């Protein structure tokens, strides 16, 4: 596997102010400001006064040939940072990579070059290929403030980029980071558009298709607003933050992996955009397509299976909407030379029983071990999707995939492959028979007798999130009843697990407002109109 | 004058976590994070670990019956904040108003209640009166993150709120802060939609109409993205940050004032929205109308004169656009029971000669002193607008206002009134004969012979801003030639003043790319089609 690095970005325009500020001494300031780079200067510092800077100005720090952007905080306490020092927050210090005491230069950051294009898009204009590349390059280079990022995300959502613009955006996002080349004609991958809690089919599909012999180097995200992403759930079983060479070795040996995509620096602009889009619950087709395809193409996939759940409380609410989205993503995949298979699936309710990292990991292991307690919907859906992927193997006939996948699962070969992958990545020694769940729990009971006629994916995910998932791995929701099942009054519908009192309180407050369950008659259960095999 | 305070916002939902955290000791951390409240907790602090918090979480701090919201930064250095302490950044500390060493409680902030309404607006839905009030209440209460604020601003711009929604938004913004009542039937005010550098007519209109006897308590903003706001320029002449009672006394005695609106807490949501909208150059009609009217109504105005410059490089580019904006603001003013007079004016170029606080203050004083060097366009425009306002006096006939204003100016009564206002607010002892301008200068020369056929308001403002205005009071641009004037090759078109080398360098770089001046023939000068008297 080889890595293709992105073209270097154009050097920042000079501003003639570096020489004067070269005499500052770097000092690590032990403040964790999360992903925001902060630089601390003393108010009496010469560089601060001479540079005409002010608090919250965007500045550029240079040392050792490296350059980072940061926001300025002004300090009035020499014990935090002295007049000849330049302080950097934890992440910024790590990014710059220079040691304490090193000489650094500071200058006001030149505004991002793509600003005019950004303003044109905010004003509803159509952008060309170069303009998208400029914007994405600046985003990946952390030249955009939170305000500018948000404006771009909202403008893209509302302006409904035309399909060619979506292609330009996708292409630019691939170009903004590394690209992996596996040197094989068939590199398969699976992705779900999301919105369905508990839907961890990837963790079953990968070992199944890898056991069949297909190359499936799966990288996934951690959750931003959902109760668990694939990377969060896999992290319960094994190490997921793998250096690229280790990831490549694992894939070479076991034909698959389930790693966190962050270390590989694939489509870095995507991560920046998501950090803003998800908190706003923005899921525009344009951004969704660009995000998914750019990540997969950068990861070196040649064949992608896309799971698109449709339902009243899923991301895609109706079949016409699903068709529109499918046509868009098929067009962009075609322009990007990626083979794409879209499968529209049942999005009326969560998949599986557990929602939250440990609860979902337990479901996954139960399916792999053919445990009778394994949730059947998770098993069936995973077999279907694995089967479809297996059919990209030219030696497999259309329709035979499901049976092949089922044999691999029933025989234990999928379990063996998963265990091998877990061992290779670094096992967390998870025992699903003794799963460590949050001890602060409460049950939500059926208010009356009847049939489960609706389960609100959003509300259930919201409650699981308030309960602490995914940060608190043992937190989340365990569903006892699914659509169509009969319940007696007072029967527990689901149990919420939390690790902290505040989390339990917030989750309980939300569940009291709305349980997410609708109890009615058998006729009230919404029908599903998607392929079943 | 009396003050009407806003209705108290609903108490934050309880979350049961305050008792556990009551044992933290407040400590002021001498870090200036500008308008963002930051709370510093040590990573080993019990409240941090028990609360399931993480860096960048939004938290609520309570002490002494007061409550502020802040973003959490986690600290690994006990000399900055120890395990039993809670650190607050400078602004947050001032906002909370409790002394060092006081006991405080911290809890995770409940999400803003108006989130569902925000998401609906992002999705292009129409919002009702209560939804706008909820959103604005949360914005004024600092419950919105930068991301959420930006999303609201961009959604309002693009979604083109219908005119009734603009009324709801305006009404909500007035309700979000204080409202002043002057107990007089006629309280006049003047506002300009902006975009024209140097356009400091307010500083002439106020003393003129006050000398006539009209009540004109003018509060203004500081510039966010322009080289000077009225408050910045007035601050060169006098104190502008006046406590409300002092402001009221000055107005009672001198019939007018020119103060900064920030101390009065009028339409606080407007300030928050502007902090996000201006850096994005977003000037949606909806937000503009809501901003202007909410501020003026909250300030107690009964009659407003709105100056609307129109030109190729003004905020409003064409007469049809001006008419649309006029109709919208007239509708909302009608619903808000404000008497409104819109005057469309010449926006083809800056008004006056100076751009930047000191340069503009000098122009204003020259006009008031009837100095021959006074810029005639500033004088004429101010007389027109003052005359229009004077005509709101029921004893003045339509058409007579201009003459009355001119007499007040020529006779020196306007100067006397301005000097009285300056003395009452607190004089800065500005002598326009010895104005302190930035000493780092450069001139931009005419590249050829011809007639000044175009002056780009945006570019000139941009250059003045890079030069350091308004933060560096003596920085800015002095124009030597205006539209229609003939120039020889090499003649200085304008001079740029800066106080810091970096500023001068940035401004020169921008002026080299584009001077903002177009030299052509007499025929190239764009015509103007607005009222001249």
mmCIF file of C-alpha atoms in Angstrom, chain B residues 50-248:
data_model
loop_
_atom_site.group_PDB
_atom_site.id
_atom_site.type_symbol
_atom_site.label_atom_id
_atom_site.label_comp_id
_atom_site.label_asym_id
_atom_site.label_seq_id
_atom_site.Cartn_x
_atom_site.Cartn_y
_atom_site.Cartn_z
ATOM 1 C CA UNK B 50 -17.674 13.760 38.338
ATOM 2 C CA UNK B 51 -19.549 15.999 35.955
ATOM 3 C CA UNK B 52 -18.631 14.077 32.818
ATOM 4 C CA UNK B 53 -17.444 17.360 31.305
ATOM 5 C CA UNK B 54 -14.914 17.847 28.563
ATOM 6 C CA UNK B 55 -12.925 20.692 27.048
ATOM 7 C CA UNK B 56 -15.119 23.098 25.077
ATOM 8 C CA UNK B 57 -18.286 21.960 26.900
ATOM 9 C CA UNK B 58 -20.762 24.744 27.588
ATOM 10 C CA UNK B 59 -21.185 25.184 31.304
ATOM 11 C CA UNK B 60 -23.138 27.366 33.666
ATOM 12 C CA UNK B 61 -21.481 29.120 36.606
ATOM 13 C CA UNK B 62 -23.548 30.382 39.535
ATOM 14 C CA UNK B 63 -22.631 32.677 42.382
ATOM 15 C CA UNK B 64 -24.516 35.258 44.403
ATOM 16 C CA UNK B 65 -27.721 34.662 42.528
ATOM 17 C CA UNK B 66 -26.033 35.471 39.221
ATOM 18 C CA UNK B 67 -25.490 33.054 36.407
ATOM 19 C CA UNK B 68 -23.199 33.123 33.412
ATOM 20 C CA UNK B 69 -22.511 30.717 30.601
ATOM 21 C CA UNK B 70 -18.969 29.848 29.618
ATOM 22 C CA UNK B 71 -16.867 27.463 27.565
ATOM 23 C CA UNK B 72 -14.705 25.042 29.485
ATOM 24 C CA UNK B 73 -10.944 24.843 29.079
ATOM 25 C CA UNK B 74 -9.197 22.097 31.008
ATOM 26 C CA UNK B 75 -5.932 22.977 32.771
ATOM 27 C CA UNK B 76 -3.037 20.728 33.698
ATOM 28 C CA UNK B 77 -1.112 23.274 35.740
ATOM 29 C CA UNK B 78 -2.083 23.920 39.341
ATOM 30 C CA UNK B 79 -0.361 27.295 39.304
ATOM 31 C CA UNK B 80 -2.992 28.503 36.829
ATOM 32 C CA UNK B 81 -5.920 26.904 38.626
ATOM 33 C CA UNK B 82 -5.817 24.389 41.471
ATOM 34 C CA UNK B 83 -8.070 21.406 42.037
ATOM 35 C CA UNK B 84 -10.457 23.190 44.362
ATOM 36 C CA UNK B 85 -10.609 26.324 42.237
ATOM 37 C CA UNK B 86 -12.706 27.517 39.301
ATOM 38 C CA UNK B 87 -10.931 30.023 37.063
ATOM 39 C CA UNK B 88 -12.722 32.604 34.934
ATOM 40 C CA UNK B 89 -11.311 34.658 32.069
ATOM 41 C CA UNK B 90 -11.293 38.434 32.539
ATOM 42 C CA UNK B 91 -14.659 39.184 30.889
ATOM 43 C CA UNK B 92 -16.394 36.227 32.482
ATOM 44 C CA UNK B 93 -15.081 37.229 35.878
ATOM 45 C CA UNK B 94 -16.405 40.757 35.376
ATOM 46 C CA UNK B 95 -19.759 39.457 34.184
ATOM 47 C CA UNK B 96 -20.296 37.153 37.147
ATOM 48 C CA UNK B 97 -19.483 40.006 39.493
ATOM 49 C CA UNK B 98 -18.356 37.896 42.434
ATOM 50 C CA UNK B 99 -14.992 38.495 44.130
ATOM 51 C CA UNK B 100 -11.902 36.253 44.110
ATOM 52 C CA UNK B 101 -12.281 33.500 46.685
ATOM 53 C CA UNK B 102 -16.082 33.431 46.562
ATOM 54 C CA UNK B 103 -17.827 30.048 46.391
ATOM 55 C CA UNK B 104 -19.243 29.118 42.999
ATOM 56 C CA UNK B 105 -21.174 26.239 41.497
ATOM 57 C CA UNK B 106 -20.680 24.782 38.038
ATOM 58 C CA UNK B 107 -23.009 22.618 36.021
ATOM 59 C CA UNK B 108 -23.316 21.543 32.428
ATOM 60 C CA UNK B 109 -25.432 24.074 30.553
ATOM 61 C CA UNK B 110 -28.789 22.809 29.386
ATOM 62 C CA UNK B 111 -29.056 23.157 25.615
ATOM 63 C CA UNK B 112 -30.831 26.272 24.412
ATOM 64 C CA UNK B 113 -34.603 25.716 24.352
ATOM 65 C CA UNK B 114 -34.981 27.280 20.952
ATOM 66 C CA UNK B 115 -32.833 24.685 19.166
ATOM 67 C CA UNK B 116 -35.800 23.038 17.431
ATOM 68 C CA UNK B 117 -36.904 26.406 16.053
ATOM 69 C CA UNK B 118 -33.357 27.141 14.875
ATOM 70 C CA UNK B 119 -33.217 23.810 13.062
ATOM 71 C CA UNK B 120 -36.574 24.530 11.444
ATOM 72 C CA UNK B 121 -35.329 27.852 10.149
ATOM 73 C CA UNK B 122 -32.142 26.238 8.815
ATOM 74 C CA UNK B 123 -34.451 23.819 7.002
ATOM 75 C CA UNK B 124 -36.281 26.785 5.383
ATOM 76 C CA UNK B 125 -39.437 26.675 7.471
ATOM 77 C CA UNK B 126 -41.379 29.787 8.425
ATOM 78 C CA UNK B 127 -41.203 30.593 12.115
ATOM 79 C CA UNK B 128 -43.951 32.149 14.220
ATOM 80 C CA UNK B 129 -43.775 34.979 16.730
ATOM 81 C CA UNK B 130 -43.061 32.746 19.732
ATOM 82 C CA UNK B 131 -40.285 30.908 17.913
ATOM 83 C CA UNK B 132 -38.535 34.168 17.037
ATOM 84 C CA UNK B 133 -38.894 35.363 20.607
ATOM 85 C CA UNK B 134 -37.420 32.085 21.868
ATOM 86 C CA UNK B 135 -34.446 32.246 19.526
ATOM 87 C CA UNK B 136 -33.715 35.898 20.270
ATOM 88 C CA UNK B 137 -34.055 35.355 24.005
ATOM 89 C CA UNK B 138 -31.479 32.564 23.833
ATOM 90 C CA UNK B 139 -29.169 34.673 21.674
ATOM 91 C CA UNK B 140 -29.363 37.648 24.034
ATOM 92 C CA UNK B 141 -28.746 35.262 26.947
ATOM 93 C CA UNK B 142 -25.516 33.978 25.333
ATOM 94 C CA UNK B 143 -26.942 30.463 25.087
ATOM 95 C CA UNK B 144 -25.954 30.074 21.428
ATOM 96 C CA UNK B 145 -22.549 28.854 20.377
ATOM 97 C CA UNK B 146 -20.734 30.631 17.548
ATOM 98 C CA UNK B 147 -21.798 27.809 15.229
ATOM 99 C CA UNK B 148 -25.484 28.189 16.094
ATOM 100 C CA UNK B 149 -25.345 31.979 15.772
ATOM 101 C CA UNK B 150 -23.720 31.790 12.366
ATOM 102 C CA UNK B 151 -26.232 29.218 11.181
ATOM 103 C CA UNK B 152 -29.102 31.500 12.223
ATOM 104 C CA UNK B 153 -27.567 34.506 10.500
ATOM 105 C CA UNK B 154 -26.903 32.653 7.248
ATOM 106 C CA UNK B 155 -30.323 30.989 7.339
ATOM 107 C CA UNK B 156 -32.011 34.366 7.738
ATOM 108 C CA UNK B 157 -30.052 35.807 4.905
ATOM 109 C CA UNK B 158 -30.769 33.056 2.472
ATOM 110 C CA UNK B 159 -34.273 32.176 3.523
ATOM 111 C CA UNK B 160 -35.475 35.720 2.917
ATOM 112 C CA UNK B 161 -37.742 35.938 5.915
ATOM 113 C CA UNK B 162 -41.110 37.233 4.803
ATOM 114 C CA UNK B 163 -41.956 40.736 5.969
ATOM 115 C CA UNK B 164 -44.010 39.586 8.919
ATOM 116 C CA UNK B 165 -41.167 37.352 10.107
ATOM 117 C CA UNK B 166 -38.912 40.411 9.966
ATOM 118 C CA UNK B 167 -41.444 42.179 12.189
ATOM 119 C CA UNK B 168 -41.444 39.212 14.619
ATOM 120 C CA UNK B 169 -37.640 39.248 14.692
ATOM 121 C CA UNK B 170 -37.513 43.007 15.263
ATOM 122 C CA UNK B 171 -40.113 42.846 18.009
ATOM 123 C CA UNK B 172 -38.257 39.990 19.679
ATOM 124 C CA UNK B 173 -34.990 41.927 19.556
ATOM 125 C CA UNK B 174 -36.587 44.956 21.233
ATOM 126 C CA UNK B 175 -38.015 42.690 23.918
ATOM 127 C CA UNK B 176 -34.610 41.114 24.532
ATOM 128 C CA UNK B 177 -33.154 44.202 26.170
ATOM 129 C CA UNK B 178 -33.968 47.457 27.828
ATOM 130 C CA UNK B 179 -36.242 50.067 26.370
ATOM 131 C CA UNK B 180 -35.914 53.801 27.088
ATOM 132 C CA UNK B 181 -38.880 56.115 27.498
ATOM 133 C CA UNK B 182 -38.139 59.838 27.201
ATOM 134 C CA UNK B 183 -41.640 61.027 28.093
ATOM 135 C CA UNK B 184 -41.830 63.383 25.123
ATOM 136 C CA UNK B 185 -44.081 63.061 22.100
ATOM 137 C CA UNK B 186 -41.226 63.690 19.658
ATOM 138 C CA UNK B 187 -37.912 61.860 19.992
ATOM 139 C CA UNK B 188 -35.983 61.986 16.739
ATOM 140 C CA UNK B 189 -33.133 59.905 15.467
ATOM 141 C CA UNK B 190 -31.131 59.449 12.328
ATOM 142 C CA UNK B 191 -29.458 56.341 10.998
ATOM 143 C CA UNK B 192 -27.568 55.350 7.902
ATOM 144 C CA UNK B 193 -27.565 51.811 6.537
ATOM 145 C CA UNK B 194 -23.814 52.136 6.185
ATOM 146 C CA UNK B 195 -21.296 51.140 3.587
ATOM 147 C CA UNK B 196 -20.109 54.681 2.783
ATOM 148 C CA UNK B 197 -16.800 55.555 4.433
ATOM 149 C CA UNK B 198 -16.504 58.967 6.062
ATOM 150 C CA UNK B 199 -20.268 59.446 6.179
ATOM 151 C CA UNK B 200 -20.374 61.045 9.637
ATOM 152 C CA UNK B 201 -23.458 63.160 9.062
ATOM 153 C CA UNK B 202 -24.886 62.157 12.464
ATOM 154 C CA UNK B 203 -22.243 64.195 14.229
ATOM 155 C CA UNK B 204 -23.548 67.278 12.450
ATOM 156 C CA UNK B 205 -27.240 66.438 12.397
ATOM 157 C CA UNK B 206 -27.433 65.919 16.167
ATOM 158 C CA UNK B 207 -26.072 69.334 17.241
ATOM 159 C CA UNK B 208 -28.116 71.074 14.518
ATOM 160 C CA UNK B 209 -31.471 69.545 15.436
ATOM 161 C CA UNK B 210 -30.705 69.775 19.161
ATOM 162 C CA UNK B 211 -30.002 73.486 18.730
ATOM 163 C CA UNK B 212 -33.377 73.790 17.013
ATOM 164 C CA UNK B 213 -34.914 72.196 20.109
ATOM 165 C CA UNK B 214 -35.703 68.642 19.053
ATOM 166 C CA UNK B 215 -34.816 65.805 21.417
ATOM 167 C CA UNK B 216 -32.171 63.653 19.733
ATOM 168 C CA UNK B 217 -30.557 61.110 22.095
ATOM 169 C CA UNK B 218 -28.311 59.423 19.592
ATOM 170 C CA UNK B 219 -26.627 56.153 20.484
ATOM 171 C CA UNK B 220 -24.311 54.561 17.939
ATOM 172 C CA UNK B 221 -22.146 51.510 17.409
ATOM 173 C CA UNK B 222 -18.459 51.068 17.151
ATOM 174 C CA UNK B 223 -17.304 49.697 13.822
ATOM 175 C CA UNK B 224 -17.089 45.944 13.380
ATOM 176 C CA UNK B 225 -15.724 45.788 9.846
ATOM 177 C CA UNK B 226 -15.742 49.430 8.698
ATOM 178 C CA UNK B 227 -12.870 51.850 9.353
ATOM 179 C CA UNK B 228 -14.940 53.880 11.806
ATOM 180 C CA UNK B 229 -18.386 53.928 13.347
ATOM 181 C CA UNK B 230 -20.002 57.076 14.729
ATOM 182 C CA UNK B 231 -19.044 55.965 18.235
ATOM 183 C CA UNK B 232 -15.391 55.587 17.197
ATOM 184 C CA UNK B 233 -15.233 59.041 15.637
ATOM 185 C CA UNK B 234 -17.118 60.733 18.488
ATOM 186 C CA UNK B 235 -14.758 59.024 20.933
ATOM 187 C CA UNK B 236 -11.991 61.232 19.480
ATOM 188 C CA UNK B 237 -13.915 64.303 20.688
ATOM 189 C CA UNK B 238 -15.502 63.095 23.914
ATOM 190 C CA UNK B 239 -16.246 60.216 26.259
ATOM 191 C CA UNK B 240 -18.859 57.989 24.644
ATOM 192 C CA UNK B 241 -19.308 55.196 27.197
ATOM 193 C CA UNK B 242 -21.851 56.954 29.398
ATOM 194 C CA UNK B 243 -23.848 55.400 32.214
ATOM 195 C CA UNK B 244 -27.554 55.703 31.481
ATOM 196 C CA UNK B 245 -28.318 58.289 34.124
ATOM 197 C CA UNK B 246 -25.548 60.550 32.892
ATOM 198 C CA UNK B 247 -26.746 60.117 29.311
ATOM 199 C CA UNK B 248 -30.262 61.039 30.383
#
